[in-house]
């Protein structure tokens, strides 16, 4: 990703665009010679950055500076560089190429992450764990079912990336205001050749088609679509990161922690979830960039203004680099999650007596006890058990209920009430169905693109 948005790649792409334009202009009969094109190709990768920088200081125009720098290397071809084009031809088309390549880099990483979490979900699909609403213990779910909530968000993001990619079409050769007037002039009024030029150049740069309608620039709403997709990944990552931070506080599930890792300079025992914290931090930054692109798109006047330029040069690379870092961190955490099964069981059993009261209420009613009387008695015993816990005692709710004559006929059912798997509902089946019906089909479409995991380190 760093290379995609590097100056090296940016200005090489500018030169590729100038060469593609010259080649097609030659093919369509304009006065551009093969020898001129050969000279351009010979110097394409040898970018004289220092010369371009000197020209830019003088001209205060980056595109003209690089045209002059390129022309200095190719004296015979200098006069045909950028023929009929405007700055957006290289600037905007390069932005589109970079975003296309960036999205294509993120897609397999996201799919790979989904695959990792899918394995985790299947492994722990049957393991009961406390579910929380309002961050208070509610009913039970399973560790694998909770992981499917994370995956579901990521599948939405996968579709979002694919949509954003489908929205990226080549600007093409549109001229100063999008009318292609300069190219129509070059081709002596032959609009068919203008359209051929547009189409063939798009193909040379890897696009199936180009925009039919544009101003000087491509619509900045394309940036919005791309940033919306990236920000959506950040939302999902933030949700996951916060869940892991909370689970680590409960000591139920922990992120990877190296043997020599230091949690705190003062408190040597600390095991802080710093990867998840970084994940949330970066996600918040990326989400903040989303609104920027909308403001920029809405501030474009007529066929274009330049107040988008400096802004976009910061926002778009930052967003893609940040999203790349987020996916690498997310994957690193997901691959190394440590599930503390005994602690999870202990916490389940601490709360299960309260969770089981609904089943006990139904058992009492079935044994002939008045439902309302049983409900009131369970409420009283539950409050007493909760008070005992707050005083440092154990949860003795089951003992209290078994000792209550009102529940004498339901004693056997009460004894069987504390089996956690009886309270996870359809969670296990839901995991199987979700993986089968939604995860596997999505990953199958991406199977040939999910590469080997990268080992690069995120240093922010």
Coordinates of C-alpha atoms in Angstrom, one line a residue:
X1 CA 0.0 0.0 0.0
X2 CA 2.9 2.3 0.7
X3 CA 4.2 1.8 -2.8
X4 CA 0.7 2.4 -4.4
X5 CA 0.5 5.8 -2.8
X6 CA 4.2 6.7 -3.1
X7 CA 5.6 9.5 -5.2
X8 CA 7.5 6.9 -7.2
X9 CA 4.4 5.1 -8.3
X10 CA 2.4 8.3 -8.7
X11 CA 4.8 9.9 -11.2
X12 CA 5.5 6.7 -13.0
X13 CA 1.8 6.4 -13.5
X14 CA 1.7 9.9 -14.9
X15 CA 4.4 8.9 -17.4
X16 CA 2.5 5.7 -18.3
X17 CA -0.6 7.9 -19.0
X18 CA 1.3 10.2 -21.2
X19 CA 2.8 7.3 -23.1
X20 CA -0.6 5.6 -23.5
X21 CA -2.1 8.9 -24.8
X22 CA 0.8 9.3 -27.3
X23 CA 0.5 5.7 -28.5
X24 CA -3.2 5.9 -29.2
X25 CA -2.9 9.3 -30.8
X26 CA -0.3 7.7 -33.1
X27 CA -2.6 4.8 -33.9
X28 CA -5.4 7.2 -34.7
X29 CA -3.4 9.2 -37.1
X30 CA -2.2 12.2 -35.2
X31 CA 1.4 13.5 -35.8
X32 CA 3.0 11.4 -33.1
X33 CA 5.9 9.2 -34.3
X34 CA 7.0 5.8 -33.2
X35 CA 10.5 7.2 -32.4
X36 CA 9.0 9.8 -30.1
X37 CA 7.0 7.1 -28.3
X38 CA 10.2 4.9 -28.0
X39 CA 12.0 7.8 -26.5
X40 CA 9.2 8.4 -23.9
X41 CA 9.3 4.7 -23.0
X42 CA 13.1 4.6 -22.6
X43 CA 12.9 7.4 -20.0
X44 CA 9.7 6.3 -18.4
X45 CA 11.1 4.8 -15.2
X46 CA 14.1 7.2 -14.8
X47 CA 12.2 10.0 -13.2
X48 CA 14.4 13.1 -12.7
X49 CA 12.7 14.2 -9.4
X50 CA 15.2 17.0 -8.7
X51 CA 14.7 18.6 -12.0
X52 CA 10.9 18.4 -11.6
X53 CA 11.2 19.9 -8.1
X54 CA 13.2 22.9 -9.5
X55 CA 10.6 23.5 -12.2
X56 CA 7.8 23.3 -9.7
X57 CA 9.4 26.0 -7.5
X58 CA 9.5 28.2 -10.6
X59 CA 6.1 27.4 -12.1
X60 CA 4.1 26.6 -9.0
X61 CA 2.4 23.8 -11.0
X62 CA 3.3 20.2 -10.5
X63 CA 1.9 18.8 -13.8
X64 CA 3.7 21.4 -15.9
X65 CA 6.9 20.8 -13.9
X66 CA 6.8 17.1 -14.6
X67 CA 6.0 17.7 -18.3
X68 CA 9.1 19.9 -18.6
X69 CA 11.2 17.4 -16.6
X70 CA 10.1 14.5 -18.9
X71 CA 10.6 16.6 -22.0
X72 CA 14.1 17.5 -20.9
X73 CA 14.9 13.8 -20.9
X74 CA 13.2 13.2 -24.3
X75 CA 13.9 16.3 -26.4
X76 CA 12.5 14.9 -29.6
X77 CA 9.2 13.8 -27.9
X78 CA 8.8 16.8 -25.6
X79 CA 6.4 18.6 -27.9
X80 CA 3.9 15.8 -28.0
X81 CA 3.7 15.1 -24.3
X82 CA 0.3 15.9 -22.8
X83 CA -1.1 16.7 -26.3
X84 CA -4.7 17.9 -25.9
X85 CA -4.8 17.0 -22.3
X86 CA -5.3 18.9 -19.0
X87 CA -3.8 18.4 -15.6
X88 CA -6.7 16.1 -14.5
X89 CA -5.8 13.7 -17.2
X90 CA -2.7 12.6 -15.3
X91 CA -3.8 13.7 -11.8
X92 CA -7.3 12.3 -11.6
X93 CA -6.7 9.2 -13.6
X94 CA -3.8 8.4 -11.4
X95 CA -5.9 8.9 -8.3
X96 CA -8.5 6.4 -9.8
X97 CA -5.7 3.9 -10.5
X98 CA -4.3 4.2 -7.0
X99 CA -7.7 3.7 -5.4
X100 CA -8.5 0.8 -7.7
X101 CA -5.2 -0.9 -6.8
X102 CA -5.7 -0.1 -3.1
X103 CA -9.1 -1.6 -3.0
X104 CA -7.8 -4.7 -4.8
X105 CA -5.1 -5.0 -2.2
X106 CA -7.6 -4.7 0.7
X107 CA -10.2 -7.2 -0.6
X108 CA -8.1 -10.4 -0.2
X109 CA -6.9 -9.2 3.2
X110 CA -10.5 -8.7 4.4
X111 CA -11.5 -12.1 3.0
X112 CA -8.5 -13.7 4.7
X113 CA -9.6 -12.1 8.0
X114 CA -13.1 -13.5 7.6
X115 CA -11.7 -16.9 7.0
X116 CA -9.6 -16.7 10.2
X117 CA -12.6 -15.7 12.3
X118 CA -14.8 -18.3 10.6
X119 CA -12.4 -21.1 11.8
X120 CA -12.6 -19.5 15.3
X121 CA -16.4 -19.4 15.2
X122 CA -16.6 -23.1 14.2
X123 CA -14.1 -24.2 16.8
X124 CA -16.0 -22.5 19.7
X125 CA -19.6 -22.8 18.3
X126 CA -20.7 -24.9 21.2
X127 CA -18.9 -23.2 24.1
X128 CA -21.4 -21.4 26.3
X129 CA -20.5 -17.9 27.5
X130 CA -22.3 -15.0 29.1
X131 CA -24.1 -12.7 26.7
X132 CA -24.4 -9.0 27.8
X133 CA -27.0 -6.4 27.2
X134 CA -26.2 -2.9 28.6
X135 CA -22.9 -4.6 29.7
X136 CA -24.9 -6.6 32.2
X137 CA -25.1 -10.4 32.2
X138 CA -28.1 -11.4 30.2
X139 CA -28.8 -14.9 28.8
X140 CA -26.1 -17.2 27.4
X141 CA -24.7 -17.4 23.9
X142 CA -21.6 -19.2 22.6
X143 CA -18.2 -17.9 21.9
X144 CA -18.5 -19.0 18.3
X145 CA -21.9 -17.3 17.9
X146 CA -20.4 -14.0 19.2
X147 CA -17.6 -14.3 16.6
X148 CA -20.2 -14.6 13.9
X149 CA -21.4 -11.1 14.9
X150 CA -18.0 -9.8 14.0
X151 CA -17.9 -11.8 10.8
X152 CA -21.3 -10.5 9.8
X153 CA -20.0 -6.9 10.0
X154 CA -17.0 -7.9 7.9
X155 CA -19.2 -9.5 5.2
X156 CA -21.1 -6.2 4.9
X157 CA -17.7 -4.5 4.5
X158 CA -16.6 -7.0 1.8
X159 CA -19.7 -6.2 -0.2
X160 CA -19.0 -2.5 0.4
X161 CA -15.4 -2.8 -1.0
X162 CA -16.7 -4.6 -4.1
X163 CA -19.3 -1.9 -4.6
X164 CA -16.7 0.9 -4.2
X165 CA -14.5 -0.9 -6.7
X166 CA -17.3 -1.2 -9.2
X167 CA -17.9 2.5 -9.0
X168 CA -14.3 3.3 -10.0
X169 CA -14.3 4.1 -13.7
X170 CA -11.6 5.8 -15.7
X171 CA -11.9 9.5 -16.2
X172 CA -10.4 9.1 -19.6
X173 CA -9.4 12.0 -21.9
X174 CA -12.0 14.6 -21.3
X175 CA -10.2 17.9 -21.6
X176 CA -10.5 21.2 -19.7
X177 CA -14.2 21.1 -18.9
X178 CA -15.2 17.5 -19.8
X179 CA -16.4 18.2 -23.3
X180 CA -13.4 16.8 -25.1
X181 CA -13.2 19.9 -27.2
X182 CA -9.4 19.9 -27.5
X183 CA -9.4 16.3 -28.8
X184 CA -12.2 17.0 -31.2
X185 CA -10.1 19.9 -32.6
X186 CA -7.1 17.6 -32.9
X187 CA -9.1 15.0 -34.8
X188 CA -10.6 17.7 -37.1
X189 CA -14.2 17.2 -35.9
X190 CA -14.1 13.4 -36.0
X191 CA -16.0 12.6 -32.7
X192 CA -15.7 8.8 -33.4
X193 CA -12.0 9.0 -33.1
X194 CA -12.3 11.0 -29.9
X195 CA -14.4 8.2 -28.4
X196 CA -11.9 5.6 -29.7
X197 CA -9.1 7.6 -28.1
X198 CA -11.0 7.6 -24.8
X199 CA -11.8 3.9 -24.9
X200 CA -8.4 2.6 -26.0
X201 CA -6.5 4.7 -23.4
X202 CA -8.9 3.4 -20.7
X203 CA -8.2 -0.2 -21.8
X204 CA -4.4 0.4 -21.8
X205 CA -4.7 1.5 -18.1
X206 CA -6.7 -1.6 -17.1
X207 CA -10.2 -0.2 -17.2
X208 CA -13.2 -1.7 -19.1
X209 CA -14.8 1.7 -19.6
X210 CA -14.5 5.4 -18.7
X211 CA -17.0 8.0 -17.5
X212 CA -19.3 9.3 -20.2
X213 CA -20.0 12.5 -18.3
X214 CA -17.6 14.5 -16.2
X215 CA -16.3 18.0 -15.6
X216 CA -12.6 18.5 -15.7
X217 CA -12.3 16.0 -12.9
X218 CA -14.1 12.8 -12.1
X219 CA -17.0 13.2 -9.6
X220 CA -15.7 13.5 -6.1
X221 CA -18.5 11.3 -4.9
X222 CA -16.4 8.4 -6.2
X223 CA -14.0 9.3 -3.3
X224 CA -17.0 9.3 -1.0
X225 CA -17.9 5.7 -2.1
X226 CA -14.4 4.5 -1.5
X227 CA -14.0 6.2 1.9
X228 CA -17.4 5.0 3.0
X229 CA -16.3 1.4 2.3
X230 CA -13.0 2.0 4.2
X231 CA -14.8 3.7 7.1
X232 CA -17.2 0.8 7.3
X233 CA -14.2 -1.5 7.9
X234 CA -13.1 0.8 10.6
X235 CA -16.5 0.6 12.3
X236 CA -16.3 -3.2 12.3
X237 CA -12.8 -3.2 13.6
X238 CA -13.7 -0.7 16.4
X239 CA -16.6 -3.0 17.5
X240 CA -14.3 -6.0 17.5
X241 CA -11.5 -4.2 19.3
X242 CA -13.8 -2.9 22.0
X243 CA -15.3 -6.3 22.5
X244 CA -11.9 -7.9 23.0
X245 CA -10.8 -5.1 25.4
X246 CA -13.9 -5.8 27.5
X247 CA -13.4 -9.6 27.3
X248 CA -9.8 -9.2 28.3
X249 CA -10.9 -7.2 31.3
X250 CA -13.1 -10.1 32.3
X251 CA -10.1 -12.4 31.5
X252 CA -12.4 -14.5 29.3
X253 CA -10.6 -13.9 25.9
X254 CA -7.2 -12.2 25.5
X255 CA -5.4 -10.8 22.5
X256 CA -1.9 -12.2 21.7
X257 CA 0.8 -11.3 24.3
X258 CA 4.5 -12.0 23.7
X259 CA 6.6 -13.7 26.4
X260 CA 8.8 -10.7 26.7
X261 CA 6.1 -8.1 26.2
X262 CA 5.9 -5.3 28.7
X263 CA 2.4 -4.1 29.7
X264 CA 3.3 -1.1 31.9
X265 CA 6.5 0.7 32.9
X266 CA 5.3 0.9 36.4
X267 CA 3.0 -2.1 37.0
X268 CA 5.0 -5.1 35.9
X269 CA 2.1 -7.5 36.2
X270 CA -0.1 -5.6 33.6
X271 CA -1.2 -7.3 30.5
X272 CA -2.8 -4.5 28.6
X273 CA -4.8 -5.1 25.3
X274 CA -2.6 -2.6 23.4
X275 CA -3.2 -4.2 20.0
X276 CA -6.9 -3.8 20.4
X277 CA -6.5 -0.3 21.7
X278 CA -4.4 0.6 18.7
X279 CA -7.0 -1.0 16.5
X280 CA -9.7 1.2 18.0
X281 CA -7.5 4.3 17.8
X282 CA -6.8 3.8 14.1
X283 CA -10.4 3.0 13.4
X284 CA -11.5 6.2 15.0
X285 CA -9.1 8.2 12.8
X286 CA -10.3 6.5 9.7
X287 CA -13.9 7.1 10.5
X288 CA -13.2 10.8 11.0
X289 CA -11.9 11.0 7.4
X290 CA -15.2 9.8 5.9
X291 CA -17.0 13.1 6.5
X292 CA -14.1 15.0 4.9
X293 CA -14.7 13.5 1.4
X294 CA -18.4 14.4 1.5
X295 CA -17.5 18.0 2.4
X296 CA -15.0 18.1 -0.4
X297 CA -17.5 16.6 -3.0
X298 CA -20.1 19.1 -1.9
X299 CA -17.7 22.1 -2.3
X300 CA -16.8 21.5 -5.9
X301 CA -18.0 24.4 -8.1
X302 CA -19.4 23.6 -11.5
X303 CA -16.7 21.8 -13.6
X304 CA -14.1 22.0 -10.9
X305 CA -12.3 24.1 -8.2
X306 CA -8.8 23.5 -6.8
X307 CA -9.8 23.6 -3.1
X308 CA -10.1 19.8 -3.2
X309 CA -6.5 19.2 -4.2
X310 CA -4.4 19.7 -1.1
X311 CA -7.1 18.0 1.0
X312 CA -7.4 14.9 -1.2
X313 CA -3.7 14.5 -1.3
X314 CA -3.7 14.0 2.4
X315 CA -7.1 12.2 3.0
X316 CA -7.1 9.5 0.3
X317 CA -3.6 8.1 0.9
X318 CA -4.1 8.3 4.7
X319 CA -7.4 6.5 4.5
X320 CA -6.0 3.6 2.5
X321 CA -2.9 3.3 4.5
X322 CA -4.9 3.4 7.7
X323 CA -7.3 0.8 6.5
X324 CA -4.5 -1.5 5.5
X325 CA -3.0 -1.1 9.0
X326 CA -6.3 -1.8 10.6
X327 CA -6.8 -5.1 8.6
X328 CA -3.3 -6.2 9.5
X329 CA -3.8 -5.5 13.2
X330 CA -7.2 -7.1 13.2
X331 CA -5.9 -10.2 11.5
X332 CA -3.0 -10.4 13.9
X333 CA -5.3 -10.3 16.9
X334 CA -7.8 -12.7 15.4
X335 CA -5.1 -15.3 14.7
X336 CA -3.8 -15.2 18.2
X337 CA -6.9 -15.0 20.4
X338 CA -6.5 -16.9 23.7
X339 CA -9.7 -18.3 25.0
X340 CA -9.6 -18.9 28.8
X341 CA -12.2 -21.7 28.9
X342 CA -12.2 -22.3 32.7
X343 CA -12.7 -18.6 33.5
X344 CA -15.6 -18.5 31.0
X345 CA -17.2 -21.5 32.7
X346 CA -16.7 -20.0 36.1
X347 CA -18.4 -16.8 35.1
X348 CA -21.2 -18.7 33.5
X349 CA -21.8 -20.7 36.6
X350 CA -21.8 -17.6 38.8
X351 CA -24.7 -16.1 36.8
X352 CA -26.5 -19.3 35.7
X353 CA -28.7 -19.6 38.8
X354 CA -30.3 -16.3 37.9
X355 CA -30.5 -17.1 34.2
X356 CA -32.2 -20.4 35.0
X357 CA -35.0 -18.9 37.0
X358 CA -37.3 -18.6 33.9
X359 CA -37.0 -22.4 33.4
X360 CA -37.6 -23.0 37.1
X361 CA -40.7 -20.8 37.0
X362 CA -42.1 -22.9 34.1
X363 CA -41.2 -26.1 35.9
X364 CA -43.0 -25.0 39.1
X365 CA -46.1 -24.0 37.1
X366 CA -46.1 -27.4 35.4
X367 CA -46.0 -29.1 38.8
X368 CA -49.1 -27.3 39.9
X369 CA -47.7 -24.2 41.7
X370 CA -49.5 -20.9 41.1
X371 CA -47.3 -19.1 38.5
X372 CA -47.6 -15.7 40.1
X373 CA -46.8 -17.1 43.6
X374 CA -43.8 -18.9 42.2
X375 CA -42.6 -15.7 40.4
X376 CA -42.8 -13.7 43.6
X377 CA -40.9 -16.3 45.6
X378 CA -38.2 -16.6 43.0
X379 CA -37.9 -12.8 43.0
X380 CA -37.5 -12.7 46.8
X381 CA -34.9 -15.5 46.8
X382 CA -33.0 -13.8 43.9
X383 CA -32.7 -10.5 45.7
X384 CA -31.4 -12.4 48.8
X385 CA -28.9 -14.3 46.8
X386 CA -27.7 -11.1 45.1
X387 CA -27.3 -9.4 48.4
X388 CA -25.3 -12.4 49.6
X389 CA -22.9 -12.1 46.6
X390 CA -22.4 -8.4 47.3
X391 CA -21.5 -9.3 50.9
X392 CA -18.7 -11.6 49.5
X393 CA -20.7 -14.9 49.6
X394 CA -21.5 -17.4 46.9
X395 CA -24.5 -17.5 44.7
X396 CA -26.8 -19.6 46.8
X397 CA -30.0 -19.1 44.8
X398 CA -30.4 -22.8 43.9
X399 CA -29.9 -23.8 47.5
X400 CA -32.6 -21.4 48.6
X401 CA -35.1 -22.6 46.0
X402 CA -34.5 -26.3 46.8
X403 CA -35.1 -25.5 50.4
X404 CA -38.4 -23.8 49.7
X405 CA -41.4 -26.1 50.1
X406 CA -43.3 -24.2 47.4
X407 CA -40.9 -25.8 44.8
X408 CA -40.9 -29.3 46.4
X409 CA -42.4 -31.0 43.4
X410 CA -40.0 -29.2 41.0
X411 CA -36.8 -30.2 43.0
X412 CA -35.6 -32.6 40.3
X413 CA -36.0 -30.0 37.5
X414 CA -34.2 -27.4 39.7
X415 CA -31.3 -29.8 40.0
X416 CA -31.0 -30.2 36.3
X417 CA -31.3 -26.5 35.6
X418 CA -27.6 -25.7 35.8
X419 CA -26.5 -27.2 32.5
X420 CA -25.2 -24.2 30.5
X421 CA -25.8 -25.8 27.1
X422 CA -29.5 -25.9 27.9
X423 CA -29.5 -22.1 27.7
X424 CA -27.7 -21.3 24.5
X425 CA -30.7 -21.7 22.3
X426 CA -30.0 -22.3 18.6
X427 CA -26.6 -20.7 18.8
X428 CA -24.7 -23.7 17.6
X429 CA -27.0 -24.3 14.7
X430 CA -26.9 -20.6 13.8
X431 CA -23.1 -20.7 13.5
X432 CA -23.3 -23.7 11.2
X433 CA -26.0 -22.2 9.0
X434 CA -24.3 -18.8 8.9
X435 CA -20.9 -20.3 7.8
X436 CA -22.6 -22.5 5.3
X437 CA -25.0 -20.0 3.7
X438 CA -23.1 -16.7 4.0
X439 CA -19.4 -17.1 4.8
X440 CA -18.4 -19.9 2.5
X441 CA -20.1 -18.5 -0.6
X442 CA -18.4 -15.1 0.0
X443 CA -15.0 -16.7 0.5
X444 CA -15.5 -19.0 -2.5
X445 CA -15.7 -16.0 -4.8
X446 CA -12.4 -14.7 -3.3
X447 CA -10.6 -18.1 -3.0
X448 CA -8.1 -17.3 -5.7
X449 CA -7.3 -13.9 -4.2
X450 CA -6.7 -14.8 -0.6
X451 CA -2.9 -14.9 -0.4
X452 CA -0.4 -15.8 2.2
X453 CA -0.5 -13.7 5.4
X454 CA 1.9 -10.7 5.4
X455 CA 4.5 -10.3 8.1
X456 CA 5.0 -6.6 7.8
X457 CA 4.7 -4.6 11.1
X458 CA 2.4 -1.7 11.8
X459 CA 4.4 1.1 13.4
X460 CA 1.7 3.6 14.2

